Coordinates of C-alpha atoms and ligand atoms in Angstrom, one line a residue:
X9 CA 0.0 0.0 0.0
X10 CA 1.0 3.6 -0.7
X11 CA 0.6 6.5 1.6
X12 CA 1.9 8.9 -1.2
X13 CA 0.3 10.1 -4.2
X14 CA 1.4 8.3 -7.5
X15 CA 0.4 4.7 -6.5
X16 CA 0.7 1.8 -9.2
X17 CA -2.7 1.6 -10.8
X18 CA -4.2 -1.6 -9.2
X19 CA -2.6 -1.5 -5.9
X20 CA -4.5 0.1 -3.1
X21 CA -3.7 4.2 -2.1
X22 CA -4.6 5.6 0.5
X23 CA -5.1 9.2 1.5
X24 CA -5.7 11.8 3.8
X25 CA -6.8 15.5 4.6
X26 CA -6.5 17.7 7.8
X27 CA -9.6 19.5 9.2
X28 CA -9.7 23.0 9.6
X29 CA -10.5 26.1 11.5
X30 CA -11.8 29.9 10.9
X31 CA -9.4 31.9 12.4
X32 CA -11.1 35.1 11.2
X33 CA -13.4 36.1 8.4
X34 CA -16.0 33.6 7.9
X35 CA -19.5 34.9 6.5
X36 CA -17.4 37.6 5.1
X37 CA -16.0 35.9 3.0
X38 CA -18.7 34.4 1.4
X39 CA -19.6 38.8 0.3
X40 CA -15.7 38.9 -0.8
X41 CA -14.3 40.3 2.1
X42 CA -10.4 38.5 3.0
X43 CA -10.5 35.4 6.2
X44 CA -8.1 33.7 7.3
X45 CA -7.9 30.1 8.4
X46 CA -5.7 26.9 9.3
X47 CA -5.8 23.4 9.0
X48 CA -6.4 21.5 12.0
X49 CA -3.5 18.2 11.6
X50 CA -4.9 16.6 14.9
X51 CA -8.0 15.4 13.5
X52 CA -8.6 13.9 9.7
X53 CA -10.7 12.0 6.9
X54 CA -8.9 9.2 5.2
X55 CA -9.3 7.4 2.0
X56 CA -7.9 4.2 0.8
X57 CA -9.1 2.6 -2.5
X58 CA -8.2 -1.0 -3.0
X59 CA -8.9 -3.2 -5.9
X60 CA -12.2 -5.0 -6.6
X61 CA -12.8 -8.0 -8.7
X62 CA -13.2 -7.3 -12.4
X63 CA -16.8 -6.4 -13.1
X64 CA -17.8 -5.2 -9.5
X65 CA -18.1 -1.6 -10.3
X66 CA -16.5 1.6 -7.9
X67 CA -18.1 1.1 -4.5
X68 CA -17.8 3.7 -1.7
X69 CA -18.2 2.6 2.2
X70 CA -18.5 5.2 4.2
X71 CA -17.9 3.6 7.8
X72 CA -18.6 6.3 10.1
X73 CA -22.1 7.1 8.8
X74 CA -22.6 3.3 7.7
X75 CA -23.3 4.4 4.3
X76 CA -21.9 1.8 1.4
X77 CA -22.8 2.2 -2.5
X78 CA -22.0 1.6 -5.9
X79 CA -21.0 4.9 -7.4
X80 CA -23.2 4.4 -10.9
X81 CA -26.4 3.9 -8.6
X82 CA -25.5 7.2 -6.5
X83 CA -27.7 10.3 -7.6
X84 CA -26.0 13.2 -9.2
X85 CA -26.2 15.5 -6.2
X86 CA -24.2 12.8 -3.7
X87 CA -21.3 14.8 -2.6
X88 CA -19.0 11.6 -2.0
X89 CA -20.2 10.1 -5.1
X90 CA -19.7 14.0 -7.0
X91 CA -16.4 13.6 -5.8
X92 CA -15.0 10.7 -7.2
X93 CA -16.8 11.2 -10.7
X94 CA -15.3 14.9 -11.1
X95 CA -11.8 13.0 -10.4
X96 CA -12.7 10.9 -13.2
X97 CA -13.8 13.4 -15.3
X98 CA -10.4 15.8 -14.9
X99 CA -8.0 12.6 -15.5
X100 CA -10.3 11.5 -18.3
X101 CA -10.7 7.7 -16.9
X102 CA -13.6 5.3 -16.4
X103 CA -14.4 4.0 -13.2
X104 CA -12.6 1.3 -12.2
X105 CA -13.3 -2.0 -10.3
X106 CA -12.3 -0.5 -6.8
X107 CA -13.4 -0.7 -2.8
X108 CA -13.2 2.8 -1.3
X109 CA -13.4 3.0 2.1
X110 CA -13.7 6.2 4.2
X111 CA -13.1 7.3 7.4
X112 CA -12.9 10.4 9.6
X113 CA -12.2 12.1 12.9
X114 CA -13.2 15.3 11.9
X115 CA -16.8 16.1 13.9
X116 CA -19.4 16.8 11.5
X117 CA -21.3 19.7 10.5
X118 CA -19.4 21.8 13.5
X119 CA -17.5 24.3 11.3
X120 CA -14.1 21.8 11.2
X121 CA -14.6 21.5 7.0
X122 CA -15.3 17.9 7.6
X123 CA -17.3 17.9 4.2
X124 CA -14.5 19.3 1.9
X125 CA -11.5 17.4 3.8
X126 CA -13.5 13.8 3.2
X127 CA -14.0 15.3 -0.3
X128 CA -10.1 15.9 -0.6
X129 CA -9.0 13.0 0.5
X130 CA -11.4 10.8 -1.6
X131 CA -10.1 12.8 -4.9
X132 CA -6.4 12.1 -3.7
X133 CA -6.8 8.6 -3.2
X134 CA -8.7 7.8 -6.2
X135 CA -6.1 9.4 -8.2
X136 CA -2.8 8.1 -6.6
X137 CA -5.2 4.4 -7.4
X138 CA -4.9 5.4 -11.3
X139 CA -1.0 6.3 -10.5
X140 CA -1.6 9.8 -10.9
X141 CA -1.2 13.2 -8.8
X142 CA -3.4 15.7 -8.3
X143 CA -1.0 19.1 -7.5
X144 CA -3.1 21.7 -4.6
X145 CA -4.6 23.9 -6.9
X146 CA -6.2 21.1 -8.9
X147 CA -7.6 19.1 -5.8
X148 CA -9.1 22.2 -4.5
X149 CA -10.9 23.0 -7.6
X150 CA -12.4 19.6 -7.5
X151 CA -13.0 20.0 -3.9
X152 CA -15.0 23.6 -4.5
X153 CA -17.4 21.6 -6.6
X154 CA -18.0 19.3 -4.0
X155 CA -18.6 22.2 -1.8
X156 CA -21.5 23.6 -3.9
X157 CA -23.5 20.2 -3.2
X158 CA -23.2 21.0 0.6
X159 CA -24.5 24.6 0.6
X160 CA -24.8 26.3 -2.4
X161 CA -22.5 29.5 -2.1
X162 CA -19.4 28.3 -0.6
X163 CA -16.4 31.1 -0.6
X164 CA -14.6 28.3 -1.5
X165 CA -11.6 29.0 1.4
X166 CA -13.0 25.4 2.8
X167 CA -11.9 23.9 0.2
X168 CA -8.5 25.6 -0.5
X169 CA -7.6 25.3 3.2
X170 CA -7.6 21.2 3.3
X171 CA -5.9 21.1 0.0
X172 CA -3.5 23.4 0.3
X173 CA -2.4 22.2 4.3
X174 CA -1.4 25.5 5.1
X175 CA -2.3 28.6 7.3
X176 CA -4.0 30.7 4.5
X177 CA -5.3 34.1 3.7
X178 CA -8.3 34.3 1.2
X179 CA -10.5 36.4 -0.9
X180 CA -12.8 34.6 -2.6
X181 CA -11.9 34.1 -6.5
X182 CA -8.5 34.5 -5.8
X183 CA -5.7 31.8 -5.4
X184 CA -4.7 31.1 -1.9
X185 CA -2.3 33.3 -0.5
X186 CA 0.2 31.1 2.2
X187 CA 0.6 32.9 5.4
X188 CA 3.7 33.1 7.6
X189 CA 3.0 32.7 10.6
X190 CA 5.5 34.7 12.9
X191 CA 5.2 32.7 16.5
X192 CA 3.0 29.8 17.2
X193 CA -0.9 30.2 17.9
X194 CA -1.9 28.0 20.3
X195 CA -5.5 27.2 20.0
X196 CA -7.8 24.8 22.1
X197 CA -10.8 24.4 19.7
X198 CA -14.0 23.3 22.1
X199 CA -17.2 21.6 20.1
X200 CA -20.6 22.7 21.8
X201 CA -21.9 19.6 20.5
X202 CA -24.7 21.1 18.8
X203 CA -24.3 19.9 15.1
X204 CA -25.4 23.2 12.2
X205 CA -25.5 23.1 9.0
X206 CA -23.2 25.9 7.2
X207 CA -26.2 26.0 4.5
X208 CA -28.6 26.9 6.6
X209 CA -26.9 29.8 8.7
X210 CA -25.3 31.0 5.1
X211 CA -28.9 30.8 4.2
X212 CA -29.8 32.7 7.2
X213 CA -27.0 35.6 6.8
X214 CA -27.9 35.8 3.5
X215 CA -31.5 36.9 4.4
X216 CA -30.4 39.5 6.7
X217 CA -28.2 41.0 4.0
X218 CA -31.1 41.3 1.5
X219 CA -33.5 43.1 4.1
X220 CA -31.1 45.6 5.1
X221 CA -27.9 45.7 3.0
X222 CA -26.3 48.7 4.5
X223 CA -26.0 47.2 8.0
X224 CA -24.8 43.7 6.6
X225 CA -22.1 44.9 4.2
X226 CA -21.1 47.4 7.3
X227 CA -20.4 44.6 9.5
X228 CA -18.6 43.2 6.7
X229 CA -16.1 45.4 6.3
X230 CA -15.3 45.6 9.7
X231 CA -14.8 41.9 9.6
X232 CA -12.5 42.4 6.5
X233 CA -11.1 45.6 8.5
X234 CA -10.2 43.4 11.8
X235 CA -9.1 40.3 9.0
X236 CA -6.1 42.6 7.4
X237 CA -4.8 43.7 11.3
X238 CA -5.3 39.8 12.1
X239 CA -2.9 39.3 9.0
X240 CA -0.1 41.5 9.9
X241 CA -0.6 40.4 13.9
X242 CA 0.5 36.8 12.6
X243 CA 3.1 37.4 10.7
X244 CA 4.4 39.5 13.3
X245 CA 3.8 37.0 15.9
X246 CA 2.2 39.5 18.2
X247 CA 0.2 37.0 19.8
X248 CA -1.8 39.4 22.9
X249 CA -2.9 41.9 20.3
X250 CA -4.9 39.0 18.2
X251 CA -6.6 38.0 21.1
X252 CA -8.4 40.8 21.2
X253 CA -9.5 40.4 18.0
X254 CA -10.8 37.4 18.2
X255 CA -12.9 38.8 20.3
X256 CA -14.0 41.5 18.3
X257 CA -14.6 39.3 15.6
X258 CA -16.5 37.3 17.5
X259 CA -18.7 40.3 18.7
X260 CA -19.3 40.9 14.8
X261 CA -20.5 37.5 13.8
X262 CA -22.5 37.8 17.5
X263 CA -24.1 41.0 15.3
X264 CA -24.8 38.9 11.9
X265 CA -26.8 36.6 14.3
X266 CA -24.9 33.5 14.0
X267 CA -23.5 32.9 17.2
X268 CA -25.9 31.1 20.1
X269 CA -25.6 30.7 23.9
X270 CA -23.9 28.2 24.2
X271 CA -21.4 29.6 21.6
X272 CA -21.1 33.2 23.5
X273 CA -21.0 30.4 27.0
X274 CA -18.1 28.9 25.9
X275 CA -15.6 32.0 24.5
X276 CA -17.1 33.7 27.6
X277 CA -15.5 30.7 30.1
X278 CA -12.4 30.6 27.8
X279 CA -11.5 34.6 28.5
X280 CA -12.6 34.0 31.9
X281 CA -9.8 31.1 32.6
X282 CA -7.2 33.1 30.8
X283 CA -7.3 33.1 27.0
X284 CA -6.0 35.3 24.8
X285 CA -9.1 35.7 23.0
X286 CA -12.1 33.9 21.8
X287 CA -14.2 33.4 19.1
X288 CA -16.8 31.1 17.3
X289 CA -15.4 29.6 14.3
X290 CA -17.1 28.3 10.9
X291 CA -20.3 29.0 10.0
X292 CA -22.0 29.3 14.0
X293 CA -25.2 28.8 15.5
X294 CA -23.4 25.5 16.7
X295 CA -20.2 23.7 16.2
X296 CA -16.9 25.3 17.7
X297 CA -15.5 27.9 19.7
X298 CA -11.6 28.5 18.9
X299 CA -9.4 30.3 22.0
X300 CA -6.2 31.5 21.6
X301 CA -3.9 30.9 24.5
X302 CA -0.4 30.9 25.9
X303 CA 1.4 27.6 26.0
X304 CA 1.5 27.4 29.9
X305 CA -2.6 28.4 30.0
X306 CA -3.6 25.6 27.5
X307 CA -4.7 22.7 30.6
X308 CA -6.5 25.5 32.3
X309 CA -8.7 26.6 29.4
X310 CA -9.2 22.9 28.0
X311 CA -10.9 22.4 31.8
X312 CA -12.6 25.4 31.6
X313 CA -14.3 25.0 28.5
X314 CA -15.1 21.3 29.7
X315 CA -16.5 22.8 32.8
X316 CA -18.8 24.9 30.8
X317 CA -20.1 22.4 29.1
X318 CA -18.0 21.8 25.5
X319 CA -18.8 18.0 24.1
X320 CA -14.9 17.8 23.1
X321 CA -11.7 19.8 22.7
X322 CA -8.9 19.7 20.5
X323 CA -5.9 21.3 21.2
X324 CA -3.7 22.5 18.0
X325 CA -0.6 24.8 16.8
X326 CA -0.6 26.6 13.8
X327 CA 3.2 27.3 12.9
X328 CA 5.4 27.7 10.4
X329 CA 5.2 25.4 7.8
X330 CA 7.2 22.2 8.8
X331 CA 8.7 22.0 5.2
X332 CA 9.4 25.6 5.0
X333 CA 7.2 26.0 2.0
Ligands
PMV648 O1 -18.1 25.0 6.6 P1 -18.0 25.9 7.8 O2 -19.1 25.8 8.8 O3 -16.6 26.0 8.3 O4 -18.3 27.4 7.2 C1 -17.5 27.9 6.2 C2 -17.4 29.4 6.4 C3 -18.5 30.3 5.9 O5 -17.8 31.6 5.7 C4 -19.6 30.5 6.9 C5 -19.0 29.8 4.6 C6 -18.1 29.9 3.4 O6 -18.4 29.4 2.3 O7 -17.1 30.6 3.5

């Protein structure tokens, strides 16, 4: 088995993709303001695609929602399905006679881009199967399309995030733009458990900004305002300072009406035990908080935010990048 792209057509590949995180931006984004975000290494989907017997079609087994189909008998619209058949399409082969099977640590529907990073790896693997390599900017083109299935706007940083696996800023329509990132940013991410879907509350945002415009795209460009400071903050590695953005930021999505209780409950307990800053991250209404701490905090905020109630935490580092790309 391969772990690498460019397997031997007929041997199995196998893939993978990182979640992710909002650092700042998100909503904005989607009206073409710049956000920021990171993948998330500690937690990931995985694809492997082994051979089949000759004859037995493409089937895709999805163990963690105990889903397991033949791609030709999957409707146009199935996102896994959409995946493998627009990595087809692009390398210009049939299906071939091939188990995938896919799994993933990445919560779902909780703002961690569990959709497009099962979508990533799934393109990957198939195409290291056929011996072939799909290079970042071709993966998350694939991936975008994918996205459109799950709610039909996406900004597309989802998908660029996962398949480029590096702390990026974005504006929507533009390549990625690989940010250095000056000292670490340690972040404890904290699930509320309350699963939303990203369709919905863009749905829901997008609503607000057709009854009253001027207020929307005002909040907006504050987002995009606090975004650039975020931008030079990290490159400069002047960690305090983006706390307090976070929490501004947070304060504006609070505005857009996409944060909730138990959202505002949980960056509220993380400031209170000693984080940097705090902030919802991904689409809201549920999923995640993100806080940004100091190293030596990190224990205390993980037990605060488990005293308050999160369903999980994940603690994470974005960093330079390890290969120095
Ligand atoms: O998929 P989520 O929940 O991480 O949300 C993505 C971020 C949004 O800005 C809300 C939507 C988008 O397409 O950028």
């Amino acid at each position: 088995m391969t772990q690498m792209q460019g397997a031997v057509t007929g041997q199995s590949a196998t893939s993978s993709a990182p979640g992710k995180i909002i650092l700042f931006g998100e909503h904005a984004v989607v009206y073409g303001r710049p956000a920021i975000a990171a993948p998330v290494h500690e937690v990931r989907a995985c694809a492997t695609v082994q051979p089949a017997p000759h004859g037995s079609g493409f089937r895709i087994e999805a163990v963690d929602i105990g889903r397991s189909f033949l791609l030709e008998a999957a409707p146009v619209d199935d996102p896994l399905a959409a995946a493998v058949r627009l990595t087809l399409a692009h390398l210009g082969v049939p299906p071939p006679d091939a188990v995938c099977t896919l799994t993933s640590t990445i919560p779902i529907a909780s703002g961690m881009g569990s959709g497009a990073a099962t979508a990533a790896a799934l393109c990957r693997a198939v195409a290291a199967y056929l011996g072939r390599t799909l290079d970042a900017a071709a993966l998350s083109a694939l991936v975008y399309e994918v996205e459109k299935l799950h709610h039909g706007t996406p900004s597309g940083i989802d998908n660029a995030v996962v398949s480029y696996d590096r702390p990026i800023f974005y504006v929507r329509d533009h390549p990625p733009v690989h940010l250095s990132v000056g000292a670490p940013l340690y972040i404890v991410i904290a699930d509320t458990g309350v699963r939303s879907l990203t369709k919905t509350v863009v749905a829901h945002v997008r609503r607000g900004w057709e009854r009253d415009p001027a207020r929307y795209d005002a909040l907006f460009d504050q987002i995009g305002d606090l975004v650039m400071e975020a931008r030079r903050l990290i490159e400069d590695g002047r960690v305090q300072e983006l706390g307090m953005l976070m929490d501004e930021n947070h304060a504006l999505l609070a505005a857009l009406g996409v944060s909730s209780p138990a959202l505002d409950a949980l960056t509220e307990a993380a400031r209170l035990a000693g984080a940097l800053g705090a902030k919802l991250s991904g689409a809201g209404r549920g999923g995640n908080v993100i806080a940004l701490v100091e190293e030596d905090m990190i224990d205390e905020v993980v037990r605060a935010l488990e005293e308050a109630g999160a369903a999980r935490t994940i603690r994470t580092v974005v960093e330079r990048e390890r290969d120095g790309i």
